[in-house]
Coordinates of C-alpha atoms in Angstrom, one line a residue:
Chain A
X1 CA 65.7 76.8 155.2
X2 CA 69.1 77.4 153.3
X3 CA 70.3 74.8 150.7
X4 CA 74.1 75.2 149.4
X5 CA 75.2 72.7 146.6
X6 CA 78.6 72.9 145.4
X7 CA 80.6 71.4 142.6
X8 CA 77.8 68.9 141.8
X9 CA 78.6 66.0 138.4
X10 CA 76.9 63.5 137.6
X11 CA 77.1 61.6 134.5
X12 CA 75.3 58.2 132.8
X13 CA 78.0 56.9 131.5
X14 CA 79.9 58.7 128.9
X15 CA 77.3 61.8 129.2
X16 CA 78.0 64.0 131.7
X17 CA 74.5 65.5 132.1
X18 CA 76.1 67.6 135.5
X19 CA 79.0 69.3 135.5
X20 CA 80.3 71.8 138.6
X21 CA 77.0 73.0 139.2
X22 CA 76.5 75.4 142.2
X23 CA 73.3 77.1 144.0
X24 CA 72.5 78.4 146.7
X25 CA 68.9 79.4 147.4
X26 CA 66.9 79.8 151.0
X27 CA 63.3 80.4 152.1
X28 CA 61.2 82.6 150.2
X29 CA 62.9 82.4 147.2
X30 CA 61.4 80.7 143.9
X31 CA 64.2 79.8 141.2
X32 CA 63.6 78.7 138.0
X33 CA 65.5 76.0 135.9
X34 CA 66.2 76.5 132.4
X35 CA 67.5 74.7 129.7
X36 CA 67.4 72.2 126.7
X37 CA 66.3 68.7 127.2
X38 CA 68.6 66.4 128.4
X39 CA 70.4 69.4 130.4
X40 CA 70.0 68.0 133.5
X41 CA 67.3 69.3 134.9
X42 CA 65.5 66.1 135.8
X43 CA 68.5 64.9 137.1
X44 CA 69.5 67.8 139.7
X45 CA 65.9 67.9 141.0
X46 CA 66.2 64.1 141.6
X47 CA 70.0 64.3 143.5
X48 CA 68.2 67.2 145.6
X49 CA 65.4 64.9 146.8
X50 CA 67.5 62.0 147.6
X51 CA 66.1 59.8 144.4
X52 CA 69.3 59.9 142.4
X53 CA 73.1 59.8 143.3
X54 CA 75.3 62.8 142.1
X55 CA 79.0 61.8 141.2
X56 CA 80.5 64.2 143.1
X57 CA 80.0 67.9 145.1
X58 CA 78.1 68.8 148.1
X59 CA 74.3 69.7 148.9
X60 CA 73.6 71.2 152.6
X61 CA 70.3 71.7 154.0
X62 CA 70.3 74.0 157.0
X63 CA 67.0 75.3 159.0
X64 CA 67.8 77.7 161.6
X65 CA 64.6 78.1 162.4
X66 CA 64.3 74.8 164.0
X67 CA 65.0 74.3 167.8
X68 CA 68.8 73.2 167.4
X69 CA 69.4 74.8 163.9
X70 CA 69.4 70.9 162.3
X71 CA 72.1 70.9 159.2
X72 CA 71.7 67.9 156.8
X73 CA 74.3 67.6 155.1
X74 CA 75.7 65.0 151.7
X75 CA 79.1 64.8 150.1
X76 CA 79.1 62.2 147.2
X77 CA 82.1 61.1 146.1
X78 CA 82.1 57.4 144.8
X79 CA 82.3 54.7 147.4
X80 CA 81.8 56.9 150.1
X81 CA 79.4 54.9 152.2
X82 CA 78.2 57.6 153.8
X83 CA 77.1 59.4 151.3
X84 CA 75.1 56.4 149.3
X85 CA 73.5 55.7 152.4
X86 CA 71.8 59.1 152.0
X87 CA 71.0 59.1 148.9
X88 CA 69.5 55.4 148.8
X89 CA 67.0 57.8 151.2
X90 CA 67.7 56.0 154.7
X91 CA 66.9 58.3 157.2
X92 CA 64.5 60.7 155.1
X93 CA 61.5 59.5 156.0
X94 CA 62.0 60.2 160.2
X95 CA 59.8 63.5 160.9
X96 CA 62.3 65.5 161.9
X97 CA 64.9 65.3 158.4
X98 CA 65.4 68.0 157.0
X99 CA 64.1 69.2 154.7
X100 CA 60.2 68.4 153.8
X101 CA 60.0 67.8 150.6
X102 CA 57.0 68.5 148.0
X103 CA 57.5 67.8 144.1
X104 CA 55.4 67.4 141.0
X105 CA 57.5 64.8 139.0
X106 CA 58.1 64.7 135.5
X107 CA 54.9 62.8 135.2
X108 CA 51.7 63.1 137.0
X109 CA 52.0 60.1 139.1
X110 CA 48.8 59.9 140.6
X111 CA 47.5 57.0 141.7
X112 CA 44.6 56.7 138.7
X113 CA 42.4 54.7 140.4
X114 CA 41.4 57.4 142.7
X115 CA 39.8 60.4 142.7
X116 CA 41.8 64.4 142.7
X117 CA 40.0 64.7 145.8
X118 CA 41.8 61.1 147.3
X119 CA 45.1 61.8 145.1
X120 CA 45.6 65.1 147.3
X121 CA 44.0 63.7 150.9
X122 CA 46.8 60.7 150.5
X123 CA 49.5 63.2 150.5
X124 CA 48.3 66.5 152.8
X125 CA 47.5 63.7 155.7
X126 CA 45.6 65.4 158.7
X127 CA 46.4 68.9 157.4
X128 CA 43.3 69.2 155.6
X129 CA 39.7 68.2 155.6
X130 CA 37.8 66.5 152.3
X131 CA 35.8 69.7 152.2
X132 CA 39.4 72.1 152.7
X133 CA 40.8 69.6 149.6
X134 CA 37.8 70.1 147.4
X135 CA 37.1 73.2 147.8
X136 CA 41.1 73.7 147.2
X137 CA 41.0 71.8 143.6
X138 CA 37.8 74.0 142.5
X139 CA 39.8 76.5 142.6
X140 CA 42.7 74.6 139.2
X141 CA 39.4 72.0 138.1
X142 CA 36.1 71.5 137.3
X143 CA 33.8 70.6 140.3
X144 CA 32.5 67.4 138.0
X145 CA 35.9 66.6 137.7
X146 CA 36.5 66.0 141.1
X147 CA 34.4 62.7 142.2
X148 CA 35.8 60.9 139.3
X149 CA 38.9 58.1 139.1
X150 CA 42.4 60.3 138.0
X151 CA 42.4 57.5 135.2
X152 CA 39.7 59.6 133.3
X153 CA 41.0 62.9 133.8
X154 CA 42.9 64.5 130.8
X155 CA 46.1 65.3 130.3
X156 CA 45.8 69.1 131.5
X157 CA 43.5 67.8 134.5
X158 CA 45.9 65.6 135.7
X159 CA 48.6 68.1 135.7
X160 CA 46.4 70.8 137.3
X161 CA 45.6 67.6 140.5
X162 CA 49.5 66.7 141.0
X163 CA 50.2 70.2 141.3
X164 CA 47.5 71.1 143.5
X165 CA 48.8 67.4 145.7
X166 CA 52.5 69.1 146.0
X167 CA 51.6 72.6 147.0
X168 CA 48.7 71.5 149.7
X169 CA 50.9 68.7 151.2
X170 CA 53.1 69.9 154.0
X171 CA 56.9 70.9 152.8
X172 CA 59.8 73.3 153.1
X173 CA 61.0 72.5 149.5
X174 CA 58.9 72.5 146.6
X175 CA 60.7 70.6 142.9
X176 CA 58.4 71.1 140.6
X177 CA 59.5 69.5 137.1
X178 CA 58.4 71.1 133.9
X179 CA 54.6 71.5 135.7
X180 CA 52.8 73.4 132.9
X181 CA 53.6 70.6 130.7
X182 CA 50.0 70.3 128.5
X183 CA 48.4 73.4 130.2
X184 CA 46.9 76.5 127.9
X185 CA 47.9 80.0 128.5
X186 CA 44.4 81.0 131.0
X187 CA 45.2 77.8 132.6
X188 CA 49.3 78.3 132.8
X189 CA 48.3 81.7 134.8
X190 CA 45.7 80.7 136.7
X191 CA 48.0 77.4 137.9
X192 CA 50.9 80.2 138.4
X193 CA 49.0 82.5 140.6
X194 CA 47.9 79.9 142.8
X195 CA 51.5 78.3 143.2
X196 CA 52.9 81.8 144.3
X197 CA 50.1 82.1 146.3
X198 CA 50.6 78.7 148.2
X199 CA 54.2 78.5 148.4
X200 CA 54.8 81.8 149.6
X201 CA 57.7 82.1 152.4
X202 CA 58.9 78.9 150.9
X203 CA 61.7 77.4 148.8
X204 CA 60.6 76.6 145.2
X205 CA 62.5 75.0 142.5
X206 CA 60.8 75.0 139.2
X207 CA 61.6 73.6 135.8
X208 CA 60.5 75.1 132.5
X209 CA 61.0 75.0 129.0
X210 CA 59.6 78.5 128.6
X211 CA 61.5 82.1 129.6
X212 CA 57.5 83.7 129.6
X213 CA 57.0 81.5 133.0
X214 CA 60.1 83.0 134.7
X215 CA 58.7 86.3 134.7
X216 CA 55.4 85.7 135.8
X217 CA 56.5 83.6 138.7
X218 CA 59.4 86.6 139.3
X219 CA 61.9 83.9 139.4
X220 CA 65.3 84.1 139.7
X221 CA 66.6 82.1 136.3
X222 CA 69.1 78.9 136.5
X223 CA 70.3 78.4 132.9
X224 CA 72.1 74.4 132.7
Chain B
X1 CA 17.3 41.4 116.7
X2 CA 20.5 40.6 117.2
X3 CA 20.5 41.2 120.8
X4 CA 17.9 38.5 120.6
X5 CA 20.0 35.7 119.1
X6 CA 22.7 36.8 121.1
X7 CA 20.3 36.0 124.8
X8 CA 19.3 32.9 122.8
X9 CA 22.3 31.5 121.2
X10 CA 24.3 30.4 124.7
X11 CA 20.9 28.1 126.0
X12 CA 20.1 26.4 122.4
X13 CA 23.9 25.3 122.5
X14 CA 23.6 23.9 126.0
X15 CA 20.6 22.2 125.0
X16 CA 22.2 20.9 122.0
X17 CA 24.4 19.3 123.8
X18 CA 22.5 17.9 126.4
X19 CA 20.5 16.4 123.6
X20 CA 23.8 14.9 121.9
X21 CA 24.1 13.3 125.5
X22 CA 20.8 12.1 125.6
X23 CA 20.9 10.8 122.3
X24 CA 24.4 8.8 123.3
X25 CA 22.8 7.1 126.3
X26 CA 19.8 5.9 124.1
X27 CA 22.8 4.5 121.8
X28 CA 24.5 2.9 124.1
X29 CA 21.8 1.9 126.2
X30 CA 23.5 1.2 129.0
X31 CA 23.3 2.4 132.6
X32 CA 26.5 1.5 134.3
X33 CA 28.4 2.5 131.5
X34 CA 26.4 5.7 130.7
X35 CA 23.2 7.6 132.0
X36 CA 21.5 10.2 130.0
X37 CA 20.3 13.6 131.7
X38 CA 16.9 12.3 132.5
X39 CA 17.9 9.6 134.4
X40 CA 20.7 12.1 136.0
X41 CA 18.1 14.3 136.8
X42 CA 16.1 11.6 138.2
X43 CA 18.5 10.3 140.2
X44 CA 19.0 14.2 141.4
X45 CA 15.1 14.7 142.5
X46 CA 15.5 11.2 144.4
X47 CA 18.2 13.0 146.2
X48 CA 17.4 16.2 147.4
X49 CA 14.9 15.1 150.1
X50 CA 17.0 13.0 151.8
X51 CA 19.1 14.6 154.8
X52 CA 22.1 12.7 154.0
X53 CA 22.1 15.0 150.9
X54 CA 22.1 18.1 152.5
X55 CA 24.2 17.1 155.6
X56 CA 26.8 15.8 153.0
X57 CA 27.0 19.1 151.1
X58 CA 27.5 20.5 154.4
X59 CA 30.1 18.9 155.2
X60 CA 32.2 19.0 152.2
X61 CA 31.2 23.1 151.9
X62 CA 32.4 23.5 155.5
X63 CA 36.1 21.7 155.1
X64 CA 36.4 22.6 151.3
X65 CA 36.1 26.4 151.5
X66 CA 37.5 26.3 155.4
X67 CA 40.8 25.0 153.6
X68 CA 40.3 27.7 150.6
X69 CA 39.7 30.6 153.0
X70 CA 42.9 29.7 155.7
X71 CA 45.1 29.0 152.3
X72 CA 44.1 32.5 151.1
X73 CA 44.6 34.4 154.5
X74 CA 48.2 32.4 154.9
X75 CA 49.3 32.8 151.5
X76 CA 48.0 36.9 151.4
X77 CA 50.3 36.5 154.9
X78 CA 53.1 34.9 153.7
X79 CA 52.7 36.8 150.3
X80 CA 53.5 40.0 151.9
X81 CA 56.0 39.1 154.7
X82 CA 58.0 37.8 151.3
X83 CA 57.5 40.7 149.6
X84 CA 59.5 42.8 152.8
X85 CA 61.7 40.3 153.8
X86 CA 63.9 39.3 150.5
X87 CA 65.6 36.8 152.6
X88 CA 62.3 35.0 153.7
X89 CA 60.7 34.5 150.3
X90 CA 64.5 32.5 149.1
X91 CA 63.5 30.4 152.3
X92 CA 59.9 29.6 151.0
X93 CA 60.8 28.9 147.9
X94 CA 62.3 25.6 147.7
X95 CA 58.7 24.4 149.8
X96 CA 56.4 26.4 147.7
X97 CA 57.8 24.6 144.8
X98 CA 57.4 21.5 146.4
X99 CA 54.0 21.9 147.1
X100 CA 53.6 22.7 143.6
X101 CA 54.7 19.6 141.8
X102 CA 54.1 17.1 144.5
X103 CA 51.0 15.2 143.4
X104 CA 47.6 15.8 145.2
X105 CA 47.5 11.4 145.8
X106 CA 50.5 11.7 147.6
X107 CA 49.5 14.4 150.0
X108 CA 46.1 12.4 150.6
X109 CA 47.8 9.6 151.5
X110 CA 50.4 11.8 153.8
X111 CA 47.4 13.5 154.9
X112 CA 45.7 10.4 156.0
X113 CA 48.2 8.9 158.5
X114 CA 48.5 13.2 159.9
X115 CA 45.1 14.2 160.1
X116 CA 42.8 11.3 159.5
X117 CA 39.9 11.2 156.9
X118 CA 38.1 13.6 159.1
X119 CA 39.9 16.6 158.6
X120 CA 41.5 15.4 155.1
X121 CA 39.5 18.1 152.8
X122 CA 40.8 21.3 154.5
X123 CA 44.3 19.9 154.5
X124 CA 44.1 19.0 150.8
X125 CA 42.3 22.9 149.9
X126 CA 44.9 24.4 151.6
X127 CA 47.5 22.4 149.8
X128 CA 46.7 23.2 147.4
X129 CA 45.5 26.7 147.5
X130 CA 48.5 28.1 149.5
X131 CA 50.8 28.1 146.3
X132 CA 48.9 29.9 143.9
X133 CA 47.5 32.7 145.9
X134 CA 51.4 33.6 147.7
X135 CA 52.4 33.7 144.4
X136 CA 50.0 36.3 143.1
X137 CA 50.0 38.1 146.4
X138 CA 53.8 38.2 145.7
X139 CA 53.7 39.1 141.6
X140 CA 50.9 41.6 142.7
X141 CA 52.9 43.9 145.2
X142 CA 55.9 43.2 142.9
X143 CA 53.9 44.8 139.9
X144 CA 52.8 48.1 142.8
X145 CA 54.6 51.1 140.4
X146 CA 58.1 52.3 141.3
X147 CA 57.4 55.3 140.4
X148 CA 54.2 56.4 142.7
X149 CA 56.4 54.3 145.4
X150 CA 58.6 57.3 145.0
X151 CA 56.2 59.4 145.2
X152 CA 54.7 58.0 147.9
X153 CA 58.6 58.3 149.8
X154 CA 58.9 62.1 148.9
X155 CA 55.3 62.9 150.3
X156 CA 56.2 60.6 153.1
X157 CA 52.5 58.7 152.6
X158 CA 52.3 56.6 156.1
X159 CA 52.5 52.6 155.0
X160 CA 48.5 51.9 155.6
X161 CA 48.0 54.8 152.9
X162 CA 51.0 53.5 150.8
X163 CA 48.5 49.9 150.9
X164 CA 45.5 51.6 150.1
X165 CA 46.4 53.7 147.2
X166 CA 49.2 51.8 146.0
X167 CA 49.4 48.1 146.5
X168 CA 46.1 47.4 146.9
X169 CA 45.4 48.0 142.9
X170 CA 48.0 46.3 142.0
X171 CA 47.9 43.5 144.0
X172 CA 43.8 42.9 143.4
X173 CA 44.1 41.8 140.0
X174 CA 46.3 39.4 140.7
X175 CA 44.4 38.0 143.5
X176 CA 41.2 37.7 141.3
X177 CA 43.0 35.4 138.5
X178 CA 44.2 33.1 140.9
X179 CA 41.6 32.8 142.9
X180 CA 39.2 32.2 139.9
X181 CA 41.6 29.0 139.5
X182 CA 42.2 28.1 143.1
X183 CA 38.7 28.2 143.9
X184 CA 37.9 25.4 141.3
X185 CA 41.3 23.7 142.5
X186 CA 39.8 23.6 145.6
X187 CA 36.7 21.7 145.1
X188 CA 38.3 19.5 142.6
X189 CA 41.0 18.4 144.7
X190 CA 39.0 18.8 148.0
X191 CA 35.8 16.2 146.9
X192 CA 39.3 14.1 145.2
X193 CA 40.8 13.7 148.9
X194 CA 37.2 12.7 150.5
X195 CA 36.7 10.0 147.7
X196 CA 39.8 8.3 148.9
X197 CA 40.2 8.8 152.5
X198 CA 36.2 8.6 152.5
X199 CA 35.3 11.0 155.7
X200 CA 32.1 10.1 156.6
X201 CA 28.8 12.1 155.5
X202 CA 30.8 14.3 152.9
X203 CA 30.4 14.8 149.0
X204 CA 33.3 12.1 148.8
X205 CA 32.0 9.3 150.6
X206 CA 28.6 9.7 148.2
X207 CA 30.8 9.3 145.3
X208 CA 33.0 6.5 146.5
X209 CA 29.5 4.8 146.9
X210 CA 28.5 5.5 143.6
X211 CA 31.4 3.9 142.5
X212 CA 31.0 0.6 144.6
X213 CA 27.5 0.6 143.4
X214 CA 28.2 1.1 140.0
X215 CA 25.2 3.8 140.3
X216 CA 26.5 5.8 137.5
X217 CA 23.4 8.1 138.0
X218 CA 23.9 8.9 141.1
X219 CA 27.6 10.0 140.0
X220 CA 26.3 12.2 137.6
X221 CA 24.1 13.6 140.3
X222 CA 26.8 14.3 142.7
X223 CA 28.9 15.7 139.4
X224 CA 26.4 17.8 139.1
X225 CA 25.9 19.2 143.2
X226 CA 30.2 20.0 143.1
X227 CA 29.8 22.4 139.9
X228 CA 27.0 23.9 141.2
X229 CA 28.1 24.3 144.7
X230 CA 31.8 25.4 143.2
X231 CA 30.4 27.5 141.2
X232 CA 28.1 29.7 143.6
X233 CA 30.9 29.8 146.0
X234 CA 33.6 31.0 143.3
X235 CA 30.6 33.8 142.5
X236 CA 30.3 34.6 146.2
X237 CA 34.4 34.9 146.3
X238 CA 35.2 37.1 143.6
X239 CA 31.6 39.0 144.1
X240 CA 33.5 40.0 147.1
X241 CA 36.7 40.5 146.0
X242 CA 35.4 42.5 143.0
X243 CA 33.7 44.3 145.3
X244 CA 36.8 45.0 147.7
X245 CA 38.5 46.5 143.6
X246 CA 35.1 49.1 143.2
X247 CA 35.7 50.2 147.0
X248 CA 39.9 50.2 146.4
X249 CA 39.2 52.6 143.7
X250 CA 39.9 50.4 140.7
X251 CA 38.7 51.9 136.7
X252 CA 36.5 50.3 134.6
X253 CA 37.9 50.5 131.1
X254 CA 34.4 52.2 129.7
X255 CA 35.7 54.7 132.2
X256 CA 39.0 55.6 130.9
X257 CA 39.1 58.7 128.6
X258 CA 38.8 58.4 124.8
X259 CA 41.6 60.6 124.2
X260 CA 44.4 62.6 126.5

């Protein structure tokens, strides 16, 4: 997987919160995002997964891997029906789009009433098995923690499940925004290690407010 | 202690009113105009053993919650196919309002020359159900959160899921409310329709009779049979439904974490 954006802007009315920004990134390669609040950062991992509509610029998605090398390609540029028609998300959802995405959001949203263990199933599908998810979450949570609703969880807990949701669901891209939000230092490492360890071979896009995160996920950084 | 007056406190109220009843029957010492409990309950226990009783209950339970239960199943329906198709719900709502504001006497009477008296309870539930329970269905899956609806469209969460952890939550709430009114609705206006189009055998017809009879007691009998017949079935209902909210995943509040 290969992702090119060039010349990307977006603004909200007079703020221009993106201005020219370029990347290029491909499989394998984690990047981090850096910079003060109200930067951007939000805002680019949004335009990338087809939530929010950039001004103007370019993002291309390319797998060569696939049978046919597919190439997705948007180029915003106000009133360009094209365009909005991609990034209002028609067409995403077919199996065969690319790419797969996977994303912790600036929230947790989980769906509170259910368990981790339900929170994660609803998003992996048939990938994994109750036991595969459990025993997956033991590994960030407590195993009491588990069996109860996401509504009762704490703040850290929370976190720990919609992280664990993104990287066991079944993606080429993983946007995670500012994920170690209201985790400790033990718990920030431990939540690192396992994302390296389940992303591997992957593209990862990761917010963060701290330049401590970027070396232990041997990041490449992206200051805004 | 206190737990004590607190078990105590709601049955010495009833039965201070019930003696503030009795006590205005002996007053007004008059049976057509009013009975007192005793004689209510009198009239009750002269009831129950006849078969008319039972086969009238029947009756009235059958097409009453018949009309409730096709009323919720078309307005859940309806409800939905709204909620997806914009375009639809501007259709239905110029007759959802109608159904609304037009009396329940006029229906009955509409109802009579369609269906005949037979069939006249049903109609009249459903009337009157249908309304209230689309529009929750719709205000329900309306309230469903944006935000894990994106969610849900990044993971690409297949629509059956989407219902289950998604609108389901939001939209049981909703459906609980109104049908803790429309079951009430239901009976009211159901035993309402059967007292004027009088179907025979039915809750209805017993009260019509009552009235003919000036048998005041027996009305207060019969008063009696609906709210405790409304009552169980609005248990059974939202037992249900309340039920269908554990299983769906929804939180109690004693549940929810002191602090985050």
């Amino acid at each position: 997987m290969k992702l090119t954006v060039r010349s990307l802007c977006k603004s909200f009315g007079d703020l221009q919160v993106l201005k020219d920004f370029n990347l290029k990134m491909e499989s394998g390669c984690v990047c981090c995002l850096m910079g003060p609040s109200g930067s951007g950062k939000t805002t680019l991992l949004r335009i990338l997964m087809g939530l929010e509509m950039a001004d103007s610029g370019s993002i291309v998605w390319e797998d060569p891997s696939r049978a046919g090398a597919i190439k997705e390609s948007q180029t915003f540029a106000e009133g360009n029906p094209r365009t909005q028609a991609a990034a209002a998300g028609i067409g995403r959802s077919k199996a065969d789009t690319v790419p797969r995405f996977s994303a912790v959001f600036q929230e947790d949203r989980l769906c509170e009433a259910f368990t981790p263990v339900e929170n994660v199933m609803m998003a992996a599908g048939r990938l994994l098995s109750q036991a595969q998810a459990r025993a997956e979450l033991a590994r960030l949570l407590p195993e009491e923690s588990l069996s109860r609703p996401a509504a009762t969880l704490s703040g850290g807990m929370k976190r720990r499940v919609a992280i664990c949701r993104a990287l066991l669901a079944p993606y080429d891209v993983l946007l995670m925004d500012e994920p170690f939000t209201g985790l400790d230092d033990d718990t920030r490492q431990t939540v690192i290690s396992y994302i390296l360890e389940k992303s591997a071979g992957r593209m990862a896009l990761i917010s963060t407010h701290q330049e401590e995160d970027v070396a232990l996920l041997g990041a490449e950084l992206i200051r805004l | 202690m206190k737990r004590y007056e607190t078990i105590w406190r709601q049955p010495l109220i009833i039965l201070f009113w019930i003696f503030i009843w009795q006590l205005a029957a002996w007053l007004i010492h008059n049976n057509i105009i009013l009975v007192g409990p005793a004689d209510a309950g009198l009239a009750l226990l002269r009831l129950i053993p006849t078969g008319n009783f039972w086969l009238s209950i029947g009756h009235s339970f059958v097409k009453i919650s018949l009309g409730f239960l096709m009323a919720f199943a078309c307005g859940m329906a309806l409800g939905g196919a709204a909620y997806r198709f914009p375009l639809l719900r501007e259709f239905l709502a110029p007759v959802l309002s109608l159904l609304k504001s037009i009396p329940v006497a006029s229906f009955v009477i509409l109802a009579l020359i369609w269906v005949g008296s037979r069939n006249l309870a049903v109609f009249i539930a459903f009337l009157v159900v249908l309304p209230m329970i689309y529009v929750n269905t719709l205000a329900g899956l309306e309230s469903a959160d944006t935000k894990l609806l994106e969610m849900a469209r990044i993971f690409r969460v297949p629509p059956l899921k989407q219902l289950r952890y998604i609108y389901l939550p939001a939209l049981l709430p909703y459906l609980l409310s109104s049908c803790k009114v429309a079951l009430g609705m239901s009976w009211k206006s159901g035993v309402a329709a059967e007292v004027i189009g009088i179907p025979d055998s039915s809750i209805g017809e017993q009260l019509y009779m009552s009235k003919i009879y000036l048998d005041t007691a027996n009305l207060f009998a019969w008063t009696f049979v609906i709210i405790v017949i409304s009552a169980l079935f609005e248990r059974v209902v939202l037992a249900l439904l309340a039920g269908l909210q554990r299983k769906g995943g929804a939180v109690h509040e004693a549940d929810r974490p002191q602090s985050v």
